[in-house]
CSV table of C-alpha atoms in Angstrom, one decimal:
chain,number,residue,atom,x,y,z
K,1,MET,CA,0.0,0.2,-0.1
K,2,THR,CA,2.6,2.6,1.0
K,3,ARG,CA,5.8,1.1,-0.3
K,4,GLU,CA,6.2,-2.2,-2.7
K,5,ASN,CA,6.1,-5.4,-0.8
K,6,HIS,CA,5.5,-3.3,2.6
K,7,LYS,CA,2.1,-4.0,4.5
K,8,PRO,CA,1.6,-1.0,6.8
K,9,THR,CA,1.2,-2.0,10.4
K,10,VAL,CA,-1.7,-0.2,12.2
K,11,LEU,CA,-2.0,-0.3,16.2
K,12,PHE,CA,-5.4,0.8,17.8
K,13,VAL,CA,-4.8,1.7,21.4
K,14,CYS,CA,-7.5,2.5,24.3
K,15,VAL,CA,-7.3,2.1,27.9
K,16,HIS,CA,-9.1,-1.3,28.2
K,17,ASN,CA,-8.9,-2.6,24.6
K,18,ALA,CA,-12.2,-3.7,25.0
K,19,GLY,CA,-14.7,-1.6,22.5
K,20,ARG,CA,-13.2,1.4,20.5
K,21,SER,CA,-9.9,-0.2,19.8
K,22,GLN,CA,-11.3,-3.7,19.0
K,23,MET,CA,-14.3,-2.2,16.7
K,24,ALA,CA,-11.6,-0.2,14.9
K,25,ALA,CA,-9.2,-3.3,14.2
K,26,GLY,CA,-12.5,-5.4,13.2
K,27,PHE,CA,-13.3,-2.6,10.4
K,28,LEU,CA,-9.7,-2.5,9.4
K,29,ARG,CA,-9.4,-6.2,9.1
K,30,GLU,CA,-12.5,-6.2,7.1
K,31,ILE,CA,-12.1,-3.1,4.9
K,32,ALA,CA,-8.2,-3.6,4.1
K,33,GLY,CA,-8.1,-7.4,4.3
K,34,ASP,CA,-4.4,-8.7,4.1
K,35,ASP,CA,-3.0,-5.4,2.7
K,36,VAL,CA,-2.7,-4.2,6.3
K,37,VAL,CA,-1.3,-5.7,9.5
K,38,VAL,CA,-3.6,-4.8,12.5
K,39,HIS,CA,-2.9,-4.8,16.0
K,40,SER,CA,-4.7,-3.3,19.1
K,41,GLY,CA,-3.9,-3.1,22.8
K,42,GLY,CA,-4.9,-1.4,26.0
K,43,THR,CA,-2.7,0.1,28.9
K,44,GLN,CA,-5.0,-1.4,31.4
K,45,PRO,CA,-6.8,-4.4,29.4
K,46,ALA,CA,-10.2,-5.7,30.5
K,47,ASP,CA,-11.1,-9.3,31.1
K,48,GLN,CA,-13.3,-9.5,27.8
K,49,VAL,CA,-14.5,-7.4,24.8
K,50,ASN,CA,-17.5,-5.3,25.6
K,51,PRO,CA,-20.4,-7.4,24.8
K,52,VAL,CA,-22.5,-4.4,23.5
K,53,ALA,CA,-19.6,-3.6,21.1
K,54,VAL,CA,-19.5,-7.3,20.1
K,55,ALA,CA,-23.3,-7.0,19.2
K,56,ALA,CA,-23.0,-3.7,17.5
K,57,MET,CA,-20.2,-5.0,15.0
K,58,ALA,CA,-22.3,-8.2,14.7
K,59,GLU,CA,-25.1,-6.0,13.2
K,60,VAL,CA,-22.7,-5.1,10.6
K,61,GLY,CA,-21.6,-8.4,9.8
K,62,ILE,CA,-18.1,-8.4,11.7
K,63,ASP,CA,-17.5,-10.7,14.5
K,64,ILE,CA,-15.1,-9.6,17.2
K,65,SER,CA,-16.6,-11.9,19.7
K,66,THR,CA,-13.5,-14.3,19.9
K,67,ARG,CA,-11.2,-11.3,20.4
K,68,VAL,CA,-9.4,-11.0,23.8
K,69,PRO,CA,-8.2,-7.6,25.3
K,70,ASP,CA,-4.4,-7.6,25.0
K,71,GLN,CA,-1.8,-5.5,26.9
K,72,LEU,CA,-0.1,-2.9,25.0
K,73,SER,CA,3.5,-3.8,24.2
K,74,PRO,CA,6.2,-1.2,23.6
K,75,TYR,CA,7.5,-3.5,20.9
K,76,THR,CA,4.2,-3.3,19.0
K,77,VAL,CA,4.1,0.4,19.0
K,78,GLN,CA,7.8,0.5,17.7
K,79,GLU,CA,6.9,-1.8,14.9
K,80,SER,CA,3.9,-0.1,14.0
K,81,ASP,CA,3.8,2.5,11.2
K,82,VAL,CA,0.6,4.2,12.3
K,83,VAL,CA,-0.7,4.3,16.0
K,84,VAL,CA,-4.2,5.5,16.6
K,85,THR,CA,-5.1,6.4,20.2
K,86,MET,CA,-8.6,6.6,21.6
K,87,GLY,CA,-8.9,8.2,25.1
K,88,CYS,CA,-5.7,6.8,26.7
K,89,GLY,CA,-4.2,10.2,27.4
K,90,ASP,CA,-1.0,10.2,29.0
K,91,ASP,CA,-1.0,6.5,29.4
K,92,CYS,CA,-0.3,6.2,25.7
K,93,PRO,CA,3.4,5.7,24.8
K,94,PHE,CA,5.0,7.9,22.2
K,95,TYR,CA,7.9,7.0,20.0
K,96,PRO,CA,9.1,9.6,17.8
K,97,GLY,CA,9.0,9.1,14.1
K,98,LYS,CA,5.7,7.2,14.2
K,99,ARG,CA,2.6,8.5,12.8
K,100,TYR,CA,0.0,9.0,15.6
K,101,GLU,CA,-3.5,9.8,15.2
K,102,ASP,CA,-5.6,10.7,18.4
K,103,TRP,CA,-9.6,9.8,17.6
K,104,GLN,CA,-11.7,11.8,20.1
K,105,LEU,CA,-14.6,9.0,20.5
K,106,ASP,CA,-17.1,8.4,23.2
K,107,ASP,CA,-16.2,5.4,25.2
K,108,PRO,CA,-18.7,2.6,24.7
K,109,ALA,CA,-18.2,1.0,28.3
K,110,GLY,CA,-21.7,1.2,30.1
K,111,GLN,CA,-23.5,2.7,26.9
K,112,GLY,CA,-26.8,1.1,25.4
K,113,ILE,CA,-26.7,-0.5,21.9
K,114,GLU,CA,-28.2,2.9,20.5
K,115,ALA,CA,-25.1,4.9,21.6
K,116,VAL,CA,-22.6,2.2,20.5
K,117,ARG,CA,-23.9,2.2,17.3
K,118,LEU,CA,-23.3,5.8,16.6
K,119,ILE,CA,-19.8,5.3,18.1
K,120,ARG,CA,-19.2,2.0,15.9
K,121,ASP,CA,-20.4,4.3,12.6
K,122,ASP,CA,-18.0,7.0,13.6
K,123,ILE,CA,-15.2,4.5,13.8
K,124,ARG,CA,-16.0,3.0,10.6
K,125,ALA,CA,-15.8,6.4,8.8
K,126,ARG,CA,-12.5,7.0,10.5
K,127,VAL,CA,-11.1,3.7,9.7
K,128,GLU,CA,-12.1,4.1,5.9
K,129,GLU,CA,-10.3,7.5,5.9
K,130,LEU,CA,-7.3,5.7,7.3
K,131,VAL,CA,-7.4,3.3,4.7
K,132,ASP,CA,-7.7,5.9,2.0
K,133,SER,CA,-4.7,7.6,3.5
K,134,LEU,CA,-2.6,4.3,3.4
K,135,ARG,CA,-3.3,3.6,0.0
K,136,THR,CA,-2.4,7.2,-1.1
K,137,PRO,CA,1.6,7.4,-2.0
K,138,ALA,CA,3.4,9.8,0.4
């Protein structure tokens, strides 16, 4: 996508890696397929992915029910071309030379399905823009 024979690596980071970052990773896998390497992680991972986020994604045909929140790894950050942060503030690591995007999104934790659908749709639009930017030569 960006360089010949190079698959860009995108890392989505939020605090619990249970909602926003899991939905974003699900959309990126669906939209970009094998053209992008997708990771997600949390600074304080939850025990499970938010069931309402799972339900909202299932409504659009994307299954994130088998995903497990993962501890953010400094190695993964260093190896990523793009790091998208979502509400982790100062807990999110910063490495010079990386492309960072900070997506201001409501947290789906404790929200009903109607609110999570809006967050999901916002994430989808942002992921589509991200994919377009990865496909555009620098």
